[in-house]
Coordinates of C-alpha atoms in Angstrom, one line a residue:
Chain A
M1 CA -72.1 135.3 -153.5
N2 CA -68.6 135.0 -151.8
Y3 CA -68.0 135.2 -148.1
R4 CA -65.2 135.0 -145.6
A5 CA -65.3 133.5 -142.1
L6 CA -62.0 134.3 -140.4
G7 CA -59.6 132.5 -142.9
Y8 CA -62.3 130.4 -144.6
H9 CA -63.3 131.6 -148.0
F10 CA -66.6 130.2 -149.3
S11 CA -69.6 130.8 -151.5
V12 CA -73.3 129.9 -150.8
G13 CA -75.7 129.2 -153.6
A14 CA -79.3 127.9 -153.6
D15 CA -81.6 126.4 -156.1
D16 CA -84.3 128.7 -154.8
P17 CA -83.3 132.3 -155.8
R18 CA -85.4 133.9 -153.1
L19 CA -83.7 131.6 -150.5
E20 CA -80.3 132.6 -151.9
E21 CA -81.3 136.3 -151.4
D22 CA -82.4 135.6 -147.8
V23 CA -79.0 133.8 -147.2
A24 CA -77.2 136.8 -148.7
R25 CA -79.0 139.2 -146.3
L26 CA -78.3 136.9 -143.4
L27 CA -74.6 136.6 -144.2
H28 CA -74.0 140.1 -145.6
S29 CA -71.5 141.1 -142.9
L30 CA -69.3 138.1 -144.0
A31 CA -69.5 139.2 -147.7
D32 CA -66.0 139.2 -149.3
T33 CA -64.6 139.9 -152.7
A34 CA -61.8 137.3 -152.6
P35 CA -62.4 134.1 -154.6
A36 CA -64.2 131.3 -152.8
V37 CA -62.2 128.2 -152.1
H38 CA -65.2 126.1 -150.9
S39 CA -68.8 126.2 -151.8
F40 CA -72.1 125.4 -150.0
R41 CA -75.3 124.8 -152.0
I42 CA -78.8 124.6 -150.6
T43 CA -80.7 122.3 -152.9
G44 CA -84.5 121.8 -153.2
T45 CA -87.4 124.2 -153.3
G46 CA -90.7 124.6 -151.5
C47 CA -90.5 123.4 -147.9
S48 CA -87.7 120.9 -148.0
F49 CA -84.0 121.8 -148.4
A50 CA -80.7 119.8 -148.3
L51 CA -77.2 121.2 -147.8
E52 CA -74.2 120.3 -149.8
H53 CA -70.5 121.2 -149.2
D54 CA -68.1 121.1 -152.2
G55 CA -70.5 118.7 -153.9
Q56 CA -70.9 116.4 -151.0
L57 CA -74.3 116.0 -149.2
L58 CA -74.1 117.3 -145.6
C59 CA -77.6 117.0 -144.5
E60 CA -80.7 115.4 -145.8
P61 CA -83.7 117.5 -146.9
G62 CA -85.6 119.2 -144.1
P63 CA -87.2 122.5 -143.1
V64 CA -85.3 125.6 -144.1
S65 CA -84.6 126.6 -140.4
S66 CA -82.7 123.4 -139.7
T67 CA -80.8 123.7 -143.0
L68 CA -79.7 127.2 -142.2
D69 CA -78.7 126.2 -138.6
R70 CA -76.6 123.5 -140.1
L71 CA -75.1 125.9 -142.6
I72 CA -74.1 128.3 -139.8
S73 CA -72.7 125.5 -137.7
E74 CA -70.6 124.3 -140.7
I75 CA -69.3 127.8 -141.2
N76 CA -68.4 128.1 -137.5
A77 CA -66.4 124.9 -137.6
A78 CA -64.6 125.9 -140.8
A79 CA -63.9 129.4 -139.4
V80 CA -62.3 127.8 -136.3
A81 CA -60.2 125.4 -138.4
S82 CA -59.0 128.3 -140.6
R83 CA -56.8 130.0 -138.0
P84 CA -55.2 127.3 -136.0
G85 CA -52.4 129.6 -134.8
D86 CA -54.8 132.0 -133.1
L87 CA -56.1 131.6 -129.6
L88 CA -59.7 130.6 -130.4
V89 CA -62.2 131.2 -127.6
H90 CA -65.8 130.3 -127.5
A91 CA -66.8 133.9 -126.8
A92 CA -68.7 136.9 -128.2
V93 CA -66.5 139.9 -128.8
L94 CA -67.6 143.5 -129.4
N95 CA -65.8 146.9 -129.5
I96 CA -66.3 150.3 -128.1
A97 CA -63.9 153.2 -128.0
G98 CA -61.4 151.1 -129.8
I99 CA -61.3 148.5 -127.1
G100 CA -62.4 144.9 -127.5
V101 CA -64.7 143.3 -124.9
V102 CA -64.7 139.5 -124.8
L103 CA -67.6 137.6 -123.3
P104 CA -66.5 133.9 -123.0
G105 CA -69.0 131.2 -122.2
P106 CA -70.6 128.0 -123.3
P107 CA -73.8 127.9 -125.3
G108 CA -76.7 129.3 -123.3
S109 CA -74.6 131.4 -121.1
G110 CA -76.0 134.6 -122.6
K111 CA -73.2 135.6 -125.0
S112 CA -75.5 136.3 -128.0
T113 CA -78.2 138.0 -125.9
M114 CA -75.6 140.2 -124.3
A115 CA -74.0 140.9 -127.7
A116 CA -77.4 142.0 -129.1
A117 CA -77.8 144.4 -126.1
L118 CA -74.3 145.8 -126.6
I119 CA -75.0 146.4 -130.3
D120 CA -78.1 148.3 -129.2
A121 CA -75.9 150.3 -126.8
G122 CA -73.6 151.4 -129.6
F123 CA -70.9 148.7 -129.5
G124 CA -69.3 147.4 -132.8
Y125 CA -69.9 143.8 -133.4
L126 CA -67.1 141.3 -134.1
S127 CA -68.7 137.9 -133.2
D128 CA -71.1 136.2 -130.9
E129 CA -69.5 132.8 -131.3
V130 CA -65.7 132.7 -131.9
T131 CA -63.1 135.2 -130.6
A132 CA -59.9 134.6 -132.6
I133 CA -57.0 136.3 -130.9
D134 CA -54.0 137.0 -133.1
P135 CA -50.9 135.8 -131.2
E136 CA -48.7 138.6 -132.4
T137 CA -51.0 141.6 -132.1
L138 CA -53.4 140.3 -129.5
E139 CA -56.1 141.7 -131.6
A140 CA -59.5 140.0 -131.9
V141 CA -60.2 139.2 -135.5
P142 CA -63.8 139.9 -136.7
Y143 CA -66.1 137.1 -137.5
P144 CA -69.4 138.9 -137.7
K145 CA -71.7 135.9 -138.2
P146 CA -75.5 136.3 -137.8
L147 CA -76.5 136.5 -134.2
S148 CA -77.9 133.2 -132.9
L149 CA -80.8 134.3 -130.7
E150 CA -83.2 131.8 -129.1
D151 CA -84.5 130.0 -132.1
E152 CA -83.7 132.5 -134.8
L153 CA -80.7 133.8 -136.7
V154 CA -80.5 137.6 -136.9
A155 CA -78.5 139.4 -139.5
V156 CA -76.2 142.1 -138.1
T157 CA -75.5 145.4 -139.6
S158 CA -72.8 146.6 -137.1
A159 CA -69.3 145.4 -137.8
S160 CA -65.8 146.3 -136.7
G161 CA -62.2 145.8 -137.8
P162 CA -59.7 144.0 -135.6
V163 CA -59.4 145.4 -132.1
R164 CA -57.1 145.0 -129.2
V165 CA -58.8 143.3 -126.3
G166 CA -59.1 145.4 -123.1
A167 CA -61.8 143.6 -121.1
I168 CA -62.8 140.0 -120.5
A169 CA -66.2 139.6 -118.8
F170 CA -67.7 136.3 -118.0
P171 CA -71.5 136.7 -118.4
C172 CA -74.0 135.2 -116.1
F173 CA -77.6 135.9 -116.8
A174 CA -80.1 135.6 -113.9
E175 CA -83.6 136.9 -114.3
G176 CA -84.2 139.9 -112.0
A177 CA -80.7 139.8 -110.5
P178 CA -79.0 143.2 -110.0
V179 CA -76.3 144.0 -112.5
S180 CA -72.8 143.7 -111.2
L181 CA -69.3 143.8 -112.6
D182 CA -66.9 142.1 -110.2
P183 CA -63.2 142.0 -111.0
M184 CA -61.7 138.5 -110.7
N185 CA -58.2 137.2 -110.2
R186 CA -56.5 137.2 -113.7
A187 CA -54.9 133.8 -113.2
E188 CA -58.4 132.4 -112.6
A189 CA -59.6 134.3 -115.7
A190 CA -56.8 132.7 -117.7
I191 CA -57.9 129.2 -116.6
E192 CA -61.5 130.1 -117.5
V193 CA -60.6 131.5 -121.0
A194 CA -58.5 128.3 -121.6
N195 CA -61.4 126.1 -120.6
N196 CA -63.6 128.0 -123.1
S197 CA -61.0 127.7 -125.8
F198 CA -61.4 125.6 -129.0
N199 CA -57.7 124.9 -129.3
F200 CA -55.9 125.6 -126.0
L201 CA -55.7 122.1 -124.7
R202 CA -54.1 120.9 -128.0
R203 CA -51.7 123.9 -128.4
G204 CA -51.4 125.1 -124.8
R205 CA -47.6 125.3 -124.9
E206 CA -47.5 127.9 -127.6
L207 CA -50.8 129.6 -126.6
L208 CA -50.0 130.0 -122.9
P209 CA -47.9 133.1 -123.4
V210 CA -50.6 134.5 -125.6
L211 CA -53.2 133.9 -122.9
Q212 CA -50.8 135.4 -120.3
R213 CA -50.4 138.6 -122.3
L214 CA -54.1 138.7 -123.1
V215 CA -55.3 138.6 -119.4
L216 CA -52.5 140.9 -118.2
G217 CA -53.6 143.5 -120.7
S218 CA -57.2 143.2 -119.8
W219 CA -59.7 144.0 -117.1
C220 CA -61.1 140.6 -116.1
G221 CA -64.3 139.9 -114.2
H222 CA -67.8 138.5 -113.9
L223 CA -70.7 140.3 -115.4
K224 CA -73.9 139.3 -113.5
M225 CA -76.9 140.6 -115.3
G226 CA -80.7 140.6 -114.8
D227 CA -81.3 143.6 -117.0
K228 CA -79.2 143.4 -120.1
T229 CA -79.7 147.0 -121.1
E230 CA -78.3 148.2 -117.7
A231 CA -75.5 145.6 -118.0
A232 CA -74.6 147.0 -121.5
T233 CA -74.5 150.6 -120.0
R234 CA -72.2 149.5 -117.1
L235 CA -69.9 147.5 -119.5
A236 CA -69.7 150.5 -121.8
A237 CA -68.7 152.8 -118.9
L238 CA -66.1 150.3 -117.8
V239 CA -64.5 150.0 -121.2
E240 CA -64.5 153.7 -121.8
E241 CA -62.7 154.1 -118.5
Q242 CA -60.2 151.5 -119.7
A243 CA -59.8 153.4 -122.9
R244 CA -59.1 156.6 -121.1
C245 CA -56.5 154.9 -118.9
L246 CA -54.8 153.5 -122.0
T247 CA -54.6 156.9 -123.7
R248 CA -53.3 158.8 -120.7
Chain B
M1 CA -39.8 113.0 -100.8
T2 CA -37.7 114.2 -98.0
A3 CA -35.9 117.4 -97.1
E4 CA -32.8 116.1 -98.7
S5 CA -34.5 115.4 -102.1
T6 CA -33.5 117.5 -105.1
P7 CA -36.6 117.5 -107.2
V8 CA -36.7 119.2 -110.6
R9 CA -39.7 120.6 -112.4
R10 CA -40.5 118.9 -115.7
E11 CA -39.1 120.8 -118.7
D12 CA -42.2 120.3 -120.8
V13 CA -44.5 121.8 -118.3
A14 CA -45.1 125.4 -119.5
G15 CA -45.7 128.1 -117.0
A16 CA -46.9 131.7 -117.0
A17 CA -46.8 134.1 -114.1
I18 CA -50.1 136.1 -113.7
D19 CA -50.5 138.5 -110.9
G20 CA -48.1 136.5 -108.6
E21 CA -49.6 133.1 -109.4
M22 CA -48.3 130.6 -111.8
V23 CA -50.6 128.9 -114.4
L24 CA -49.0 125.7 -115.6
Y25 CA -49.9 123.8 -118.7
D26 CA -48.9 120.1 -118.7
E27 CA -48.4 119.2 -122.4
A28 CA -48.4 115.5 -121.6
T29 CA -51.8 115.5 -120.0
G30 CA -53.3 118.6 -121.5
R31 CA -54.1 119.7 -117.9
L32 CA -54.0 123.2 -116.5
H33 CA -52.9 124.0 -112.9
R34 CA -53.1 127.2 -111.0
L35 CA -50.6 127.6 -108.2
S36 CA -51.0 129.7 -105.1
P37 CA -48.4 132.4 -104.6
T38 CA -46.5 130.3 -102.1
A39 CA -46.6 127.2 -104.4
T40 CA -45.4 129.5 -107.2
A41 CA -42.4 130.5 -105.2
I42 CA -41.6 126.9 -104.5
W43 CA -42.2 125.8 -108.1
L44 CA -39.7 128.5 -109.3
C45 CA -37.1 127.1 -106.9
L46 CA -37.3 123.5 -108.3
D47 CA -34.4 123.9 -110.7
G48 CA -32.2 121.2 -109.4
S49 CA -29.8 123.6 -107.7
G50 CA -30.8 122.9 -104.2
T51 CA -32.4 120.4 -101.8
L52 CA -35.8 121.0 -100.4
A53 CA -34.1 121.9 -97.1
E54 CA -32.0 124.5 -98.9
I55 CA -35.0 125.9 -100.7
A56 CA -36.9 126.0 -97.4
A57 CA -34.1 128.0 -95.8
D58 CA -34.1 130.5 -98.7
L59 CA -37.9 130.9 -98.5
A60 CA -37.9 131.1 -94.7
E61 CA -35.4 134.0 -95.1
V62 CA -37.3 135.8 -97.8
F63 CA -40.7 135.5 -96.1
G64 CA -39.5 135.8 -92.6
A65 CA -41.3 132.6 -91.5
P66 CA -40.1 129.9 -89.1
L67 CA -37.8 127.4 -90.9
E68 CA -39.5 124.3 -89.5
Q69 CA -43.0 125.4 -90.8
V70 CA -41.6 126.4 -94.2
Q71 CA -39.8 123.2 -94.6
A72 CA -42.9 121.2 -93.8
D73 CA -44.9 123.3 -96.3
V74 CA -42.2 122.9 -99.0
V75 CA -42.1 119.1 -98.6
Q76 CA -45.9 118.8 -98.7
T77 CA -46.2 121.1 -101.7
V78 CA -43.6 119.3 -103.6
K79 CA -45.3 116.0 -102.8
A80 CA -48.4 117.4 -104.4
F81 CA -46.5 118.5 -107.5
A82 CA -45.1 114.9 -107.7
E83 CA -48.7 113.5 -107.3
Q84 CA -49.7 115.6 -110.3
E85 CA -46.7 114.3 -112.2
L86 CA -45.2 117.8 -112.7
L87 CA -41.7 116.8 -111.6
E88 CA -39.0 114.9 -113.5
G89 CA -39.1 111.2 -112.6
T90 CA -42.7 111.2 -111.7
S91 CA -44.0 110.1 -115.0
D92 CA -45.5 106.7 -113.9
R93 CA -48.9 108.1 -114.6
T94 CA -52.0 106.5 -113.3
E95 CA -55.0 107.6 -115.2
D96 CA -57.4 107.0 -112.4
R97 CA -55.7 109.3 -110.0
P98 CA -58.2 111.9 -108.8
P99 CA -57.2 115.4 -109.8
V100 CA -56.3 117.9 -107.1
R101 CA -59.3 120.0 -106.4
E102 CA -58.8 123.8 -106.1
D103 CA -60.9 123.9 -103.0
D104 CA -58.8 121.4 -101.2
A105 CA -57.5 123.2 -98.2
D106 CA -54.2 121.3 -98.1
S107 CA -53.5 121.7 -101.8
P108 CA -50.8 124.0 -103.1
F109 CA -53.1 124.6 -106.0
V110 CA -55.6 126.6 -104.0
V111 CA -55.8 130.3 -104.0
E112 CA -54.6 131.6 -100.6
A113 CA -53.7 134.7 -98.9
S114 CA -50.7 136.6 -100.1
A115 CA -47.2 135.4 -99.1
P116 CA -46.3 136.1 -95.5
C117 CA -44.6 139.4 -95.2
P118 CA -43.3 141.3 -92.2
G119 CA -44.9 144.4 -93.4
T120 CA -44.2 147.8 -91.8
P121 CA -43.8 147.7 -88.1
R122 CA -46.1 148.9 -85.4
P123 CA -43.6 151.4 -84.4
L124 CA -42.2 151.2 -80.9
A125 CA -39.6 153.8 -81.5
S126 CA -38.9 156.6 -84.0
L127 CA -36.1 158.9 -85.0
T128 CA -36.1 162.1 -87.1
V129 CA -33.0 163.0 -89.1
R130 CA -32.0 165.9 -91.3
V131 CA -30.9 165.0 -94.8
G132 CA -30.0 168.0 -96.8
S133 CA -32.9 170.4 -96.4
H134 CA -35.4 167.6 -95.5
L135 CA -36.5 166.1 -92.3
L136 CA -37.0 162.4 -92.7
G137 CA -38.6 159.9 -90.3
M138 CA -37.5 156.5 -89.2
R139 CA -39.6 153.8 -87.5
F140 CA -38.5 150.7 -85.6
N141 CA -40.3 147.8 -84.0
N142 CA -37.4 146.8 -81.8
E143 CA -35.7 148.9 -79.1
D144 CA -32.2 147.5 -79.7
V145 CA -32.4 148.5 -83.4
A146 CA -33.7 151.9 -82.5
R147 CA -30.8 152.4 -80.0
A148 CA -28.3 151.4 -82.8
A149 CA -29.9 153.9 -85.1
R150 CA -29.8 156.7 -82.6
A151 CA -26.1 156.1 -82.2
V152 CA -25.3 155.9 -85.9
F153 CA -27.5 158.8 -87.0
A154 CA -26.6 161.1 -83.9
P155 CA -24.9 163.7 -86.1
S156 CA -28.1 164.3 -88.1
A157 CA -30.7 163.6 -85.5
V158 CA -33.4 166.3 -84.9
F159 CA -35.2 166.3 -81.6
D160 CA -38.7 167.6 -80.7
V161 CA -39.9 166.9 -84.2
E162 CA -41.5 163.7 -85.4
A163 CA -41.3 163.5 -89.2
P164 CA -43.6 161.1 -91.1
S165 CA -42.1 157.7 -91.7
N166 CA -39.8 157.4 -94.7
V167 CA -37.7 154.4 -93.7
S168 CA -38.6 151.5 -91.4
V169 CA -36.3 148.8 -90.0
V170 CA -38.3 145.8 -88.9
A171 CA -36.7 143.0 -86.8
T172 CA -38.2 139.5 -87.1
E173 CA -37.1 136.2 -85.7
A174 CA -35.7 133.8 -88.3
A175 CA -34.3 130.4 -88.4
A176 CA -31.9 129.0 -85.7
G177 CA -32.5 131.9 -83.3
R178 CA -31.1 134.5 -85.7
S179 CA -32.9 137.7 -86.4
L180 CA -33.5 139.4 -89.7
L181 CA -33.7 143.1 -90.3
W182 CA -36.0 144.2 -93.0
C183 CA -35.6 147.7 -94.5
Y184 CA -38.5 149.4 -96.0
R185 CA -38.9 152.7 -97.8
S186 CA -42.4 153.8 -97.0
S187 CA -44.2 150.4 -97.3
R188 CA -41.9 148.9 -100.0
L189 CA -39.4 146.3 -99.0
I190 CA -36.0 147.2 -100.2
G191 CA -33.7 144.6 -98.5
R192 CA -33.2 142.3 -95.6
H193 CA -30.0 141.9 -93.6
R194 CA -28.6 139.8 -90.8
G195 CA -26.5 142.2 -88.9
P196 CA -27.4 145.6 -87.4
R197 CA -24.4 147.2 -89.1
R198 CA -25.6 146.3 -92.6
A199 CA -29.1 147.3 -91.8
M200 CA -27.9 150.8 -90.8
Q201 CA -25.9 151.1 -94.0
A202 CA -29.1 150.3 -95.9
A203 CA -31.1 152.8 -93.9
A204 CA -28.4 155.5 -94.6
A205 CA -28.6 154.7 -98.4
L206 CA -32.4 154.9 -98.3
L207 CA -32.4 158.2 -96.4
S208 CA -29.9 159.6 -98.8
S209 CA -32.0 158.6 -101.8
D210 CA -35.0 160.4 -100.4
G211 CA -33.3 163.4 -99.0
T212 CA -31.4 165.1 -101.8
G213 CA -31.6 166.2 -105.4
H214 CA -29.5 164.4 -107.9
D215 CA -29.6 166.6 -110.9
E216 CA -26.6 165.1 -112.5
L217 CA -28.2 161.7 -112.5
A218 CA -31.1 160.2 -114.4
R219 CA -32.8 157.9 -111.9
L220 CA -34.2 154.6 -113.0
A221 CA -36.3 152.1 -111.0
A222 CA -34.2 149.0 -111.2
L223 CA -32.1 146.7 -109.0
L224 CA -28.4 147.3 -109.2
V225 CA -25.9 144.5 -108.4
V226 CA -22.2 145.0 -108.7
R227 CA -19.2 142.6 -108.9
D228 CA -15.6 143.2 -109.9
G229 CA -16.4 146.8 -110.7
R230 CA -19.1 146.1 -113.2
A231 CA -22.8 146.5 -112.9
A232 CA -25.8 144.4 -113.8
L233 CA -29.3 146.0 -113.7
L234 CA -32.5 144.1 -113.2
S235 CA -35.8 145.7 -114.2
S236 CA -38.8 145.6 -111.9
A237 CA -37.3 143.2 -109.4
T238 CA -39.5 144.3 -106.5
D239 CA -41.7 141.4 -105.4
G240 CA -41.0 138.2 -103.4
A241 CA -39.5 136.4 -106.4
G242 CA -37.3 139.4 -106.9
A243 CA -36.1 139.2 -103.3
A244 CA -35.3 135.5 -103.8
L245 CA -33.4 136.4 -106.9
S246 CA -31.3 139.1 -105.1
A247 CA -30.6 136.5 -102.4
R248 CA -29.2 134.1 -105.0
L249 CA -27.1 136.9 -106.6
R250 CA -25.8 137.8 -103.1
R251 CA -24.8 134.1 -102.6
A252 CA -23.0 134.3 -106.0
G253 CA -20.9 137.2 -104.7
W254 CA -22.8 140.1 -106.2
Q255 CA -23.3 143.2 -104.1
V256 CA -26.8 144.5 -104.1
H257 CA -27.5 148.2 -104.0
D258 CA -29.8 149.3 -101.2
A259 CA -31.7 152.2 -102.9
P260 CA -35.0 151.8 -104.7
W261 CA -33.6 153.5 -107.8
L262 CA -30.2 153.8 -109.4
G263 CA -28.6 156.8 -110.9
V264 CA -27.2 157.1 -114.4
D265 CA -24.5 159.7 -115.1
R266 CA -25.9 161.8 -117.9
R267 CA -22.4 162.3 -119.4
S268 CA -20.8 158.9 -119.2
G269 CA -23.8 156.5 -119.1
E270 CA -22.3 154.8 -116.1
V271 CA -24.4 153.9 -113.1
V272 CA -23.6 155.8 -110.0
V273 CA -23.8 154.8 -106.3
P274 CA -23.7 158.2 -104.6
D275 CA -22.1 159.0 -101.3
W276 CA -24.5 159.1 -98.4
A277 CA -26.2 162.4 -98.0
V278 CA -26.9 161.9 -94.3
D279 CA -24.2 162.5 -91.7
V280 CA -23.4 159.3 -89.6
D281 CA -21.1 158.5 -86.7
V282 CA -18.7 156.3 -88.5
A283 CA -17.2 154.9 -85.3
A284 CA -20.7 154.0 -83.9
L285 CA -21.4 152.3 -87.2
A286 CA -18.2 150.3 -87.1
D287 CA -19.0 149.2 -83.5
L288 CA -22.3 147.5 -84.5
P289 CA -22.3 143.8 -84.9
S290 CA -22.0 142.5 -88.4
D291 CA -22.9 139.1 -89.9
P292 CA -20.7 137.3 -92.4
A293 CA -23.8 136.4 -94.4
D294 CA -24.3 140.1 -95.2
L295 CA -22.4 141.4 -98.2
E296 CA -21.2 144.9 -98.1
P297 CA -23.1 147.2 -100.4
P298 CA -21.4 148.5 -103.5
A299 CA -19.0 151.3 -102.7
P300 CA -19.8 154.8 -103.8
G301 CA -18.6 155.4 -107.3
S302 CA -19.3 154.9 -111.0
Y303 CA -19.8 151.5 -112.6
P304 CA -20.0 150.6 -116.3
V305 CA -23.1 148.6 -117.1
L306 CA -22.4 145.0 -118.2
V307 CA -26.0 143.9 -118.8
W308 CA -29.5 145.1 -118.5
I309 CA -31.7 142.2 -117.5
D310 CA -35.2 142.7 -118.7
V311 CA -37.6 140.7 -116.6
D312 CA -40.2 140.1 -119.2
T313 CA -43.3 138.6 -117.7
Y314 CA -45.4 140.1 -120.6
G315 CA -43.6 138.4 -123.4
E316 CA -43.0 141.8 -125.1
S317 CA -39.4 142.5 -124.6
P318 CA -38.3 145.0 -127.3
A319 CA -35.9 143.9 -130.0
T320 CA -34.7 147.3 -131.3
P321 CA -32.3 149.7 -129.6
A322 CA -34.9 152.5 -129.5
G323 CA -37.4 150.1 -128.0
R324 CA -35.0 149.0 -125.4
V325 CA -34.1 152.6 -124.4
A326 CA -37.8 153.3 -124.1
R327 CA -38.4 150.2 -122.0
A328 CA -35.5 150.9 -119.6
A329 CA -36.5 154.5 -119.3
A330 CA -40.2 153.8 -118.8
D331 CA -39.9 153.6 -115.0
A332 CA -37.4 156.5 -114.6
V333 CA -38.1 158.7 -111.7
D334 CA -37.8 161.8 -113.8
I335 CA -39.4 160.7 -117.0
G336 CA -42.3 163.0 -116.5
T337 CA -40.2 166.1 -116.2
D338 CA -37.2 165.4 -118.4
V339 CA -38.0 163.0 -121.1
A340 CA -35.2 164.0 -123.5
G341 CA -32.5 164.0 -120.7
V342 CA -33.6 160.6 -119.4
L343 CA -33.7 159.0 -122.8
S344 CA -30.3 160.4 -123.7
A345 CA -28.7 159.0 -120.5
V346 CA -30.3 155.6 -120.9
E347 CA -29.2 155.4 -124.5
L348 CA -25.7 156.1 -123.4
M349 CA -25.9 153.6 -120.6
L350 CA -27.2 150.8 -122.9
A351 CA -24.7 151.6 -125.8
E352 CA -22.1 149.2 -124.4
A353 CA -24.3 146.9 -122.4
E354 CA -25.8 143.5 -123.3
W355 CA -29.6 143.2 -123.3
M356 CA -30.9 140.0 -121.8
T357 CA -34.5 139.0 -121.7
V358 CA -35.6 136.5 -119.0
R359 CA -38.9 135.2 -118.1
D360 CA -40.7 135.1 -114.7
Y361 CA -37.8 135.6 -112.4
D362 CA -36.3 132.2 -113.2
A363 CA -33.5 132.7 -110.7
R364 CA -31.2 130.0 -112.0
Q365 CA -31.4 131.2 -115.5
I366 CA -30.7 134.8 -114.5
V367 CA -27.8 134.0 -112.2
E368 CA -26.2 131.7 -114.8
A369 CA -26.6 134.2 -117.5
V370 CA -25.1 137.0 -115.4
E371 CA -22.2 134.7 -114.5
R372 CA -21.6 133.9 -118.1
L373 CA -21.4 137.6 -119.1
A374 CA -19.2 138.4 -116.2
G375 CA -16.8 135.8 -117.5

């Protein structure tokens, strides 16, 4: 089965045909008809599996969950490396009303949890891990990998094409806290996006104008959430208002 | 670092203006810096064309703040830039130097309140004048200025009526005991002047722009400067950096139009400075003190457009003629009611004009480019 993660074209095969089917279900939103340039193979059967990349052993035999985690981690890294000219942000990105919502943050900040809630609220899914911003169009390019929730990977069925970013919300999850969407200074937002970027500090000179245009064209703020369902509703309302403003 | 130093910002430090603040990226260290609005204004001035004392004098004028205080702030801020190795000749890097913290109260890198601004006055005096069929209000915070206005606008003054404020003239103390007169239309700063005569000329132009119809003109929101019978137009030059830019253009001998919009003749494509629509007592105006630092405004008449300077803080300056027409027409006063007429006039205006894209109100770059075009 062939797949594409941003600009990285690859296949995944497995010795165990049932595991190969499971992987295909997990990665179905990345499925692609273009020829694969690289290949992953999960070797072994039963309860011990190893991972190879282009014929080289990547990880020693182990439980299936850790092998799949490693596979996703390798795909993430290859996806980031495949579009070096983009502004690559450690962020979830979703779409509603034709507007992209970027949720930057380090691991554990609630990106994937929020992404799952937003999908339930009707948002289209682009990624829960990497937001690749095309420097020309300022569109977020989809990378609909499986959601990484708690200790499990969850296949996604909702997907979206490239979308123009209209909102950047920095999620902060706090149990029981009231939901709030507080606008922030966009220069501060630019610094925060850069600090959550995979490649800004290496390519800042060429990416700074992209970052400038990105934040100037977006609502920027903090999303504090205790109840993720309410947060999703509030975010949807904000983005729909943004969409109305853009089409006036 | 002293007031006589002429520091220059490093060429390889990239900057982006975002909501009045500058975000800097230092390629050599990979560090990001976020400048306060005041530090941003100072940073933009570090182009090697002036000493810190001269920069402080410019900023003191623009912000209406005491020169001594501004000069101290400028020197302190530039020292901080030097400590962060953001200036030419400060590359003797020490890796163990602590970074400037954004919550350091003395740092130019903190977020602080907006730049000082005289704002609209608490009015001590008012005057209502008739301009065409409109009654327009003026407000003053200084009795001497109000007295001058009553004399100049006596032929059009209306008594027993107090119109809402359209034009305000605010007097503030500036450097070396001299005063500055700030002219506002509603709450928007339009210009600042040294002498009462020039301030009244500006007020007359502002009242005229509000008080009459100008059906023969397509009105664009842009700054008009004129020299040797030719015009340069700047898009969106309305904030503090724009005011600093117009100050530099004035020093280079360009006359700056007082109105918040400029008119384009729909038949010729030339920009038009209309005659005042308000009656004034010419003798009273001539009797008012003038200051040699004030340039006369452009005389009424038509001017061919030499260059449209697109101040492009978004990095999206259009490359095609149609895109440029749309960009220049976007802020036209009448675009909502006469799209075809405005686009036609702007197309005619731009047909013979150069299109220049500049970034972030880099005053030196703009002035040099305009000078080059003017020959």
